[in-house]
Coordinates of C-alpha atoms and ligand atoms in Angstrom, one line a residue:
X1 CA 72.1 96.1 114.8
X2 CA 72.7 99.3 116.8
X3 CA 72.4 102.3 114.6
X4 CA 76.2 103.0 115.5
X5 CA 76.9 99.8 113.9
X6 CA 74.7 100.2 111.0
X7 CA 76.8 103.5 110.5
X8 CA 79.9 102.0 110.4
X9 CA 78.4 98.7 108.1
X10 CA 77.1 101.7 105.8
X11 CA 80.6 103.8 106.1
X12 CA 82.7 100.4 105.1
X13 CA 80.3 99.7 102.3
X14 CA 81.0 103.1 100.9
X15 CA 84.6 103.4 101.1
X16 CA 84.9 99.9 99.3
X17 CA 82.5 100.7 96.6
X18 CA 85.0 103.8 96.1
X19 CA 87.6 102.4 96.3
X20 CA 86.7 100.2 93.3
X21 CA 84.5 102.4 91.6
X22 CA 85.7 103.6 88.3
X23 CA 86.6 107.7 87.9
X24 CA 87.5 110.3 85.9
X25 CA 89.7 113.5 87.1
X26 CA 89.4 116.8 85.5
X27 CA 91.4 119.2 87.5
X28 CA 94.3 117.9 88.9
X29 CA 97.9 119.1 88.4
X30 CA 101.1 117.2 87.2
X31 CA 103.7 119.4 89.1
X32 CA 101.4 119.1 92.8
X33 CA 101.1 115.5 92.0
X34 CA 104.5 114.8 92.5
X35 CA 104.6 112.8 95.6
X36 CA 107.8 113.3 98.2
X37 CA 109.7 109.9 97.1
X38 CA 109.5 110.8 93.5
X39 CA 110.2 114.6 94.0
X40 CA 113.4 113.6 96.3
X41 CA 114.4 111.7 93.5
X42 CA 114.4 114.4 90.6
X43 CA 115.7 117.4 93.5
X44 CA 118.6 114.9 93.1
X45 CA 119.2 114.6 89.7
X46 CA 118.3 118.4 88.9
X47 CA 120.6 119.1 92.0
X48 CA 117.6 121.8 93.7
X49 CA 118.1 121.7 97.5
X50 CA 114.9 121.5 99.1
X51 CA 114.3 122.3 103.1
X52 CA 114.2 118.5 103.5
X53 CA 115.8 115.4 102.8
X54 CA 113.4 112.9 103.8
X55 CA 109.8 111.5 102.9
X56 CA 108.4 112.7 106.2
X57 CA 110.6 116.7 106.0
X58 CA 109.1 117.2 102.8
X59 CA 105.6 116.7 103.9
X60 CA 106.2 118.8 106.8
X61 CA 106.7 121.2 104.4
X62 CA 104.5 121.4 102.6
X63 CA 101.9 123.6 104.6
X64 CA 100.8 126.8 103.7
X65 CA 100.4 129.7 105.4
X66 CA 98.5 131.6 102.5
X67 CA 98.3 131.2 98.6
X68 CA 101.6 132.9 98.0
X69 CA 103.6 131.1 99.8
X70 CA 101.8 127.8 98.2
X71 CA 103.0 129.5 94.8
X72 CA 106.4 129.7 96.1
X73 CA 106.7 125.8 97.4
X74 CA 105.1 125.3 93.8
X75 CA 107.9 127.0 92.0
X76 CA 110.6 125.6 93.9
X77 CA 109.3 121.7 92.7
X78 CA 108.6 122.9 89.2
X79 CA 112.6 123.6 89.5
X80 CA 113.1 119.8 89.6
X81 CA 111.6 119.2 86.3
X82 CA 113.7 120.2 83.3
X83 CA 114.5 117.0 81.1
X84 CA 112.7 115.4 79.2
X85 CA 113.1 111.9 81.5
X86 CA 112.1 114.0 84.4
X87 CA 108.9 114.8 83.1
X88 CA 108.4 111.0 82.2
X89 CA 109.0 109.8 85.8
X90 CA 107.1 112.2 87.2
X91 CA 104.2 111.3 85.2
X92 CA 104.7 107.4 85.1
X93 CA 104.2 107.5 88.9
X94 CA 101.9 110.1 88.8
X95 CA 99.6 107.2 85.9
X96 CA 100.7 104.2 88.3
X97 CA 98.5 106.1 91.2
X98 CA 96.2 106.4 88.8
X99 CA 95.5 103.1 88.2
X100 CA 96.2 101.9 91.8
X101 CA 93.2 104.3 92.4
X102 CA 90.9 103.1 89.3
X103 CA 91.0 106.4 87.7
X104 CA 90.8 105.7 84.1
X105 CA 90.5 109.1 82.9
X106 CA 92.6 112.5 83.9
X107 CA 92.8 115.9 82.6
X108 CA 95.9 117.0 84.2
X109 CA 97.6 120.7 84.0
X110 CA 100.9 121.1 83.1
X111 CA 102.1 125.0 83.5
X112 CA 104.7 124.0 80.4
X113 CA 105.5 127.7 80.9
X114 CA 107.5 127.8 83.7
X115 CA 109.3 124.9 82.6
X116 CA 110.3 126.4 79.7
X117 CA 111.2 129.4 81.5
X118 CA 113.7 127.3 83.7
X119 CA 115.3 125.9 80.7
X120 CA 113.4 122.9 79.4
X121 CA 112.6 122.3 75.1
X122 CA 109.1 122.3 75.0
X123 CA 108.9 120.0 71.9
X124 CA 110.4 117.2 73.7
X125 CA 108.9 117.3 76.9
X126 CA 105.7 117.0 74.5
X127 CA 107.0 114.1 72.2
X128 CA 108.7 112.2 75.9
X129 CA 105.0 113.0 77.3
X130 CA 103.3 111.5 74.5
X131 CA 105.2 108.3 75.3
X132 CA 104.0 107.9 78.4
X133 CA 100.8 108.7 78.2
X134 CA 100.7 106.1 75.6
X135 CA 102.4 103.5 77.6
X136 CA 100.1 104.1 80.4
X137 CA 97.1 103.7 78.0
X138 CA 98.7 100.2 76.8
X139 CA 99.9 98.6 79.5
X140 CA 97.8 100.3 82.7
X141 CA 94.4 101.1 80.8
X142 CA 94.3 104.8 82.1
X143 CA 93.8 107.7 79.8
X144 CA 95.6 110.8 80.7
X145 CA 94.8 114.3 78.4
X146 CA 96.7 118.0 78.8
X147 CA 95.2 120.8 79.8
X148 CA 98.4 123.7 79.4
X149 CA 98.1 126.4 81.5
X150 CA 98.5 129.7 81.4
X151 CA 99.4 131.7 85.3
X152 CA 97.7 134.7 85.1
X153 CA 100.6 136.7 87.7
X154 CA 103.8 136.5 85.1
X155 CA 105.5 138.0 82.1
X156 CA 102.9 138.3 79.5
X157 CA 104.6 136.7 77.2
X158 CA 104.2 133.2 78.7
X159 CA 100.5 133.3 77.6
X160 CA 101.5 133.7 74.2
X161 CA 104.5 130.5 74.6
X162 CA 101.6 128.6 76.5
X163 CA 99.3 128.3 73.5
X164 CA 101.7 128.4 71.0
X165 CA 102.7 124.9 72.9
X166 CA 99.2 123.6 72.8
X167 CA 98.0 124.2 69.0
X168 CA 101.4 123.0 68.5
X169 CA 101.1 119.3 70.4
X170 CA 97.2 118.5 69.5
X171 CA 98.1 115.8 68.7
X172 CA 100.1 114.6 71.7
X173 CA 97.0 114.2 73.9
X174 CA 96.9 117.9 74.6
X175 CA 92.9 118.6 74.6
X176 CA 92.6 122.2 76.9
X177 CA 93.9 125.7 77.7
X178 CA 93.2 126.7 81.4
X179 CA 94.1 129.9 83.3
X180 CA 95.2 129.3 86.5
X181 CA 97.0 131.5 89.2
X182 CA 96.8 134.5 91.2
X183 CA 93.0 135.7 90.7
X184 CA 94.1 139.6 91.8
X185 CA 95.3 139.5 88.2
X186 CA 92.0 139.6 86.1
X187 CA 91.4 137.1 83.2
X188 CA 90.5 139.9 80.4
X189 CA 93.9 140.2 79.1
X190 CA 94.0 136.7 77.7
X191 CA 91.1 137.3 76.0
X192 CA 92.6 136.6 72.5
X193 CA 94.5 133.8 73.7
X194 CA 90.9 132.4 74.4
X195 CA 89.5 133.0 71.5
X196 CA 92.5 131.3 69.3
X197 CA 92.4 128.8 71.5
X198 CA 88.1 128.0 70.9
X199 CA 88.8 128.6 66.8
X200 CA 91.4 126.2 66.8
X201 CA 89.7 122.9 68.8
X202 CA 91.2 123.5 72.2
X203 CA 88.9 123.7 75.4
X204 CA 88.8 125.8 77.7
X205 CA 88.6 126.0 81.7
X206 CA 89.5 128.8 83.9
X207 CA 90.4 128.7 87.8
X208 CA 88.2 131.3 88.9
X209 CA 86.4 132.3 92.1
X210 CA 88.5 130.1 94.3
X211 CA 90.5 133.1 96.2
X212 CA 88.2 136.0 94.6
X213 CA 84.5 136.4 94.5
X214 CA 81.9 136.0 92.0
X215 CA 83.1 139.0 89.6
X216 CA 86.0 136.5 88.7
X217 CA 83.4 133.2 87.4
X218 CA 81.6 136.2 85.2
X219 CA 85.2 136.8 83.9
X220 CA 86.4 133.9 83.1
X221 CA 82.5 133.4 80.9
X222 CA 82.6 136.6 79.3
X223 CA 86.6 136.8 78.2
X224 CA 87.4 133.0 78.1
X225 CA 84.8 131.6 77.4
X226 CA 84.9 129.3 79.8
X227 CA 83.5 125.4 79.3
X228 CA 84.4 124.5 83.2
X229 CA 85.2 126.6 86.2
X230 CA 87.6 125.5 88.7
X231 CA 86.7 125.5 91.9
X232 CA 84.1 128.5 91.4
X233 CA 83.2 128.1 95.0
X234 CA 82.5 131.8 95.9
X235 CA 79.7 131.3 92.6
X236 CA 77.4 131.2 96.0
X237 CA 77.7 135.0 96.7
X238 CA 75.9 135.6 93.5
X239 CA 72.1 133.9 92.5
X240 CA 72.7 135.5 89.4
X241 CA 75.5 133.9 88.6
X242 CA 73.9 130.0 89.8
X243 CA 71.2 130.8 87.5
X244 CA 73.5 131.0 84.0
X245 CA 76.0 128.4 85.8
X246 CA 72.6 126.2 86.3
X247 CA 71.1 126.7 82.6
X248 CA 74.4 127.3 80.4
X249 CA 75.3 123.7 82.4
X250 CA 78.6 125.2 83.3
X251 CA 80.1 122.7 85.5
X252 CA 82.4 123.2 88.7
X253 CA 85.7 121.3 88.9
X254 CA 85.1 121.1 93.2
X255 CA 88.2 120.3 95.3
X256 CA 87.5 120.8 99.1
X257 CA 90.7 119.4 100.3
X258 CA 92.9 121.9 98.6
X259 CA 90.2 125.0 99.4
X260 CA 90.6 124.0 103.3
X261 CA 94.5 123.4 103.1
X262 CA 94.7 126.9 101.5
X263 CA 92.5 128.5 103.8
X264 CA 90.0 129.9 101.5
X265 CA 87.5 127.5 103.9
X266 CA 87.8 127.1 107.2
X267 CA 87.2 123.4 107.4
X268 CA 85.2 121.0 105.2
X269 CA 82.3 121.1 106.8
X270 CA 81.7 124.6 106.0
X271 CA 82.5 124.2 102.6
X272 CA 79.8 125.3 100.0
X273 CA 79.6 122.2 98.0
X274 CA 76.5 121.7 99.2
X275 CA 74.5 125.0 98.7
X276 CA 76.1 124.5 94.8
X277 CA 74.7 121.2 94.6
X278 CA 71.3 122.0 95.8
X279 CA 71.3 124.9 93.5
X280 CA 71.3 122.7 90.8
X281 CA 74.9 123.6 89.5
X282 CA 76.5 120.7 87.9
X283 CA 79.7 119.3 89.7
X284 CA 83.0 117.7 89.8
X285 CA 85.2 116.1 92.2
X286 CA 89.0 116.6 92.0
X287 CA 91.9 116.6 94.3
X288 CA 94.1 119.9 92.4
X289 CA 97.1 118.7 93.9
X290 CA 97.1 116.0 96.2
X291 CA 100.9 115.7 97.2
X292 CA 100.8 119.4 98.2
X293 CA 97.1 118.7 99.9
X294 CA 97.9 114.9 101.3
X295 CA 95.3 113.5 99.7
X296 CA 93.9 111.9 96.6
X297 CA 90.7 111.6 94.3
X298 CA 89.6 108.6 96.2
X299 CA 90.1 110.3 99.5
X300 CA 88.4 113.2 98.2
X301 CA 85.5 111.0 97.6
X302 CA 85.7 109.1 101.1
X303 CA 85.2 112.7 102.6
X304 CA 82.3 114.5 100.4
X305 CA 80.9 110.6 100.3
X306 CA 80.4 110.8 104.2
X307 CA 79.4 114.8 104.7
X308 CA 76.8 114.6 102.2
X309 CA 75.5 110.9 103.4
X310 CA 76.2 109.8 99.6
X311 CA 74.8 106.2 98.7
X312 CA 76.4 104.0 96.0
X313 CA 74.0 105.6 93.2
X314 CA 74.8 109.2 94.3
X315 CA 78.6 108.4 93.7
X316 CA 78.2 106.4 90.2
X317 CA 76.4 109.8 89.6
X318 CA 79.6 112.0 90.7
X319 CA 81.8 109.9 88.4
X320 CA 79.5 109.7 85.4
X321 CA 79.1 113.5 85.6
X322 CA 82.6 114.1 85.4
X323 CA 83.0 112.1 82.3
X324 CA 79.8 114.1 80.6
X325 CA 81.7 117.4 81.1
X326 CA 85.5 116.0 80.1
X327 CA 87.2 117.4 77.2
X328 CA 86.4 114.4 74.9
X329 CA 85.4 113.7 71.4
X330 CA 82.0 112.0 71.7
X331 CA 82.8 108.6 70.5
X332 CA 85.3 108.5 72.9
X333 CA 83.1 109.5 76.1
X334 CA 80.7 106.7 75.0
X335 CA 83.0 104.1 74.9
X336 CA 84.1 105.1 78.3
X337 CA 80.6 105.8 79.5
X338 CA 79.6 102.5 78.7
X339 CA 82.7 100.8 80.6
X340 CA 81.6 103.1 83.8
X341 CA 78.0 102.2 83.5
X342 CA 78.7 98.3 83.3
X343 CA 80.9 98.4 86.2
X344 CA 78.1 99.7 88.1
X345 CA 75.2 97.6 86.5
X346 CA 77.2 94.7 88.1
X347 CA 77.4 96.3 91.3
X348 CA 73.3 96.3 90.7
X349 CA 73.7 100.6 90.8
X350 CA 72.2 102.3 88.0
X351 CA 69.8 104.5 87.1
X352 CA 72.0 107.3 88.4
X353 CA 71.4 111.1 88.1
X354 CA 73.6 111.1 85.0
X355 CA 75.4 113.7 83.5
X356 CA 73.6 116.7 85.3
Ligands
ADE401 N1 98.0 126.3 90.4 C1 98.0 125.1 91.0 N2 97.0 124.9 91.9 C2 96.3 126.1 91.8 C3 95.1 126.6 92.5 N3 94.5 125.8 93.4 N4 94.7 127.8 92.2 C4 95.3 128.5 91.3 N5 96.4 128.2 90.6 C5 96.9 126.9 90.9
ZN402 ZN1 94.0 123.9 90.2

């Protein structure tokens, strides 16, 4: 066998063991989930005139010249949820992909804020969410959990609304507070909202060092307390910072599509994945959104699987990692552990670097 063709054997052997493998997502969003059949569908009912009116217009669309104007394209589809049976076809889709793709567990954030804002009842969007997530638990076999988040760049008061809707709904499957947003605006204000949020059984995970450096990771530890960073990619600026991310076991929720598509990376290939995982700094992967980034968890894996030369142990070890730093009780997690790490005893993989 030329080494060419060995390459490709290797490649195909990958891609199929990913595309079967079980995985767990812990940073993905409901509202940049939404892919362009299903959004055209609730523009329609919700009457919201987007730019386009077909499947291939909309993904046109959606390409961003900088991390405002992805806000902006983010606002306009959070306009086309507002009822209760939007939010339920969003999300049935959005679990259907998720078990097309073998993901059988999500933390998703919902930003129930702006919603409200734009006229939705927060209470029922909870109880029609609980539903759904319950239905897809039945009759798919995925488990979906809420992460509500709070945007750092609007009216204060939304913070306040945002965990008022998650102590309220614990138990509709919401499990997390995150902070997500424009990082100019700094994390110390919701300090309180934080600190409610750890007293009364939430977890926490902040977006943080994605568009702004270093100083925004110690934020997000220091005022939020933060369990999980998403992205935290600029955490490379700062060997400080590694070494408390490395020992406190503060994991990264890593999306390199969405970092490239928003330019904060010039390509993938440059991104510092790499330099985090040699540094010892426990990881995720995660595809953020994935309608507005064309892509998915599995494609996410396809791509880091290949630049890093991963073999099939390396990516049981990806997928068990997330699980050991997801927002579940403990009896919970083991049942699930135990379903990944018999999948991949028959695949003969194990031994994987578990739970770094
Ligand atoms: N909201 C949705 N996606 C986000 C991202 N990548 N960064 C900050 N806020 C977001
Ligand atoms: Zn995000």
């Amino acid at each position: 066998m030329t080494s060419m063709t060995s390459d490709r054997t290797v490649r195909h052997e990958r891609f199929e063991f990913i595309r079967r493998m079980p995985k767990a997502e812990l940073h993905v969003h409901l509202e940049g989930s939404i892919r362009a059949p299903t959004l055209l569908e609730l523009a329609a009912r919700r009457n919201v005139e987007l730019p386009a009116r077909d499947v291939a217009g909309i993904e046109r669309w959606l390409t961003f010249r900088d991390f405002d104007h992805f806000l902006e394209i983010y606002l306009t589809i959070s306009r086309c949820l507002r009822d209760p049976e939007d939010f339920q076809l969003a999300t049935a889709a959005f679990l259907e992909e998720r078990a097309r793709e073998n993901i059988l567990y999500t933390e998703a954030h919902l930003t129930i804020s702006t919603h409200v804002a734009n006229g939705a009842n927060g209470d029922e969007i909870a109880e029609a969410l609980a539903e759904t997530v319950a239905a897809g638990e039945k009759d798919l076999g995925v488990r979906l959990r809420w992460i509500a988040d709070i945007v750092r760049n609007v009216d204060f008061g939304r913070a306040d609304q945002t965990l008022e809707w998650a102590l309220d709904h614990l138990d509709k499957y919401v499990v997390g507070l995150g902070l997500s947003g424009k990082e100019s605006h700094p994390a110390q204000p919701f300090r309180e909202h934080f600190a409610v949020a750890e007293t009364e059984g939430l977890h926490r995970t902040v977006h943080a060092g994605e568009q702004s450096g270093a100083a925004a990771i110690w934020d997000a530890l220091e005022h939020c307390g933060a369990e999980r960073i998403g992205h935290g990619i600029r955490a490379v600026e700062d060997p400080k910072l590694l070494d408390v991310l490395r020992e406190r076991k503060i994991p990264l929720e890593l999306s390199p599509t969405s970092n490239v598509r928003l330019g904060l990376v010039p390509s993938l290939e440059e991104h510092p994945l790499r330099r985090l995982h040699d540094a010892g700094i426990p990881w995720s992967l995660n595809s953020d959104d994935p309608a507005l980034f064309h892509t998915s968890l599995t494609q996410e894996f396809e791509a880091v699987g290949d630049l890093m030369s991963m073999d099939l142990r390396e990516l049981a070890g990806l997928s068990m990692t997330a699980l050991e730093h997801a927002f579940l009780e403990d009896s919970e997690r083991t049942s699930l552990q135990r379903v990944f790490r018999t999948w991949f005893a028959n695949q003969g993989v194990d031994g994987f670097p578990d739970g770094r």
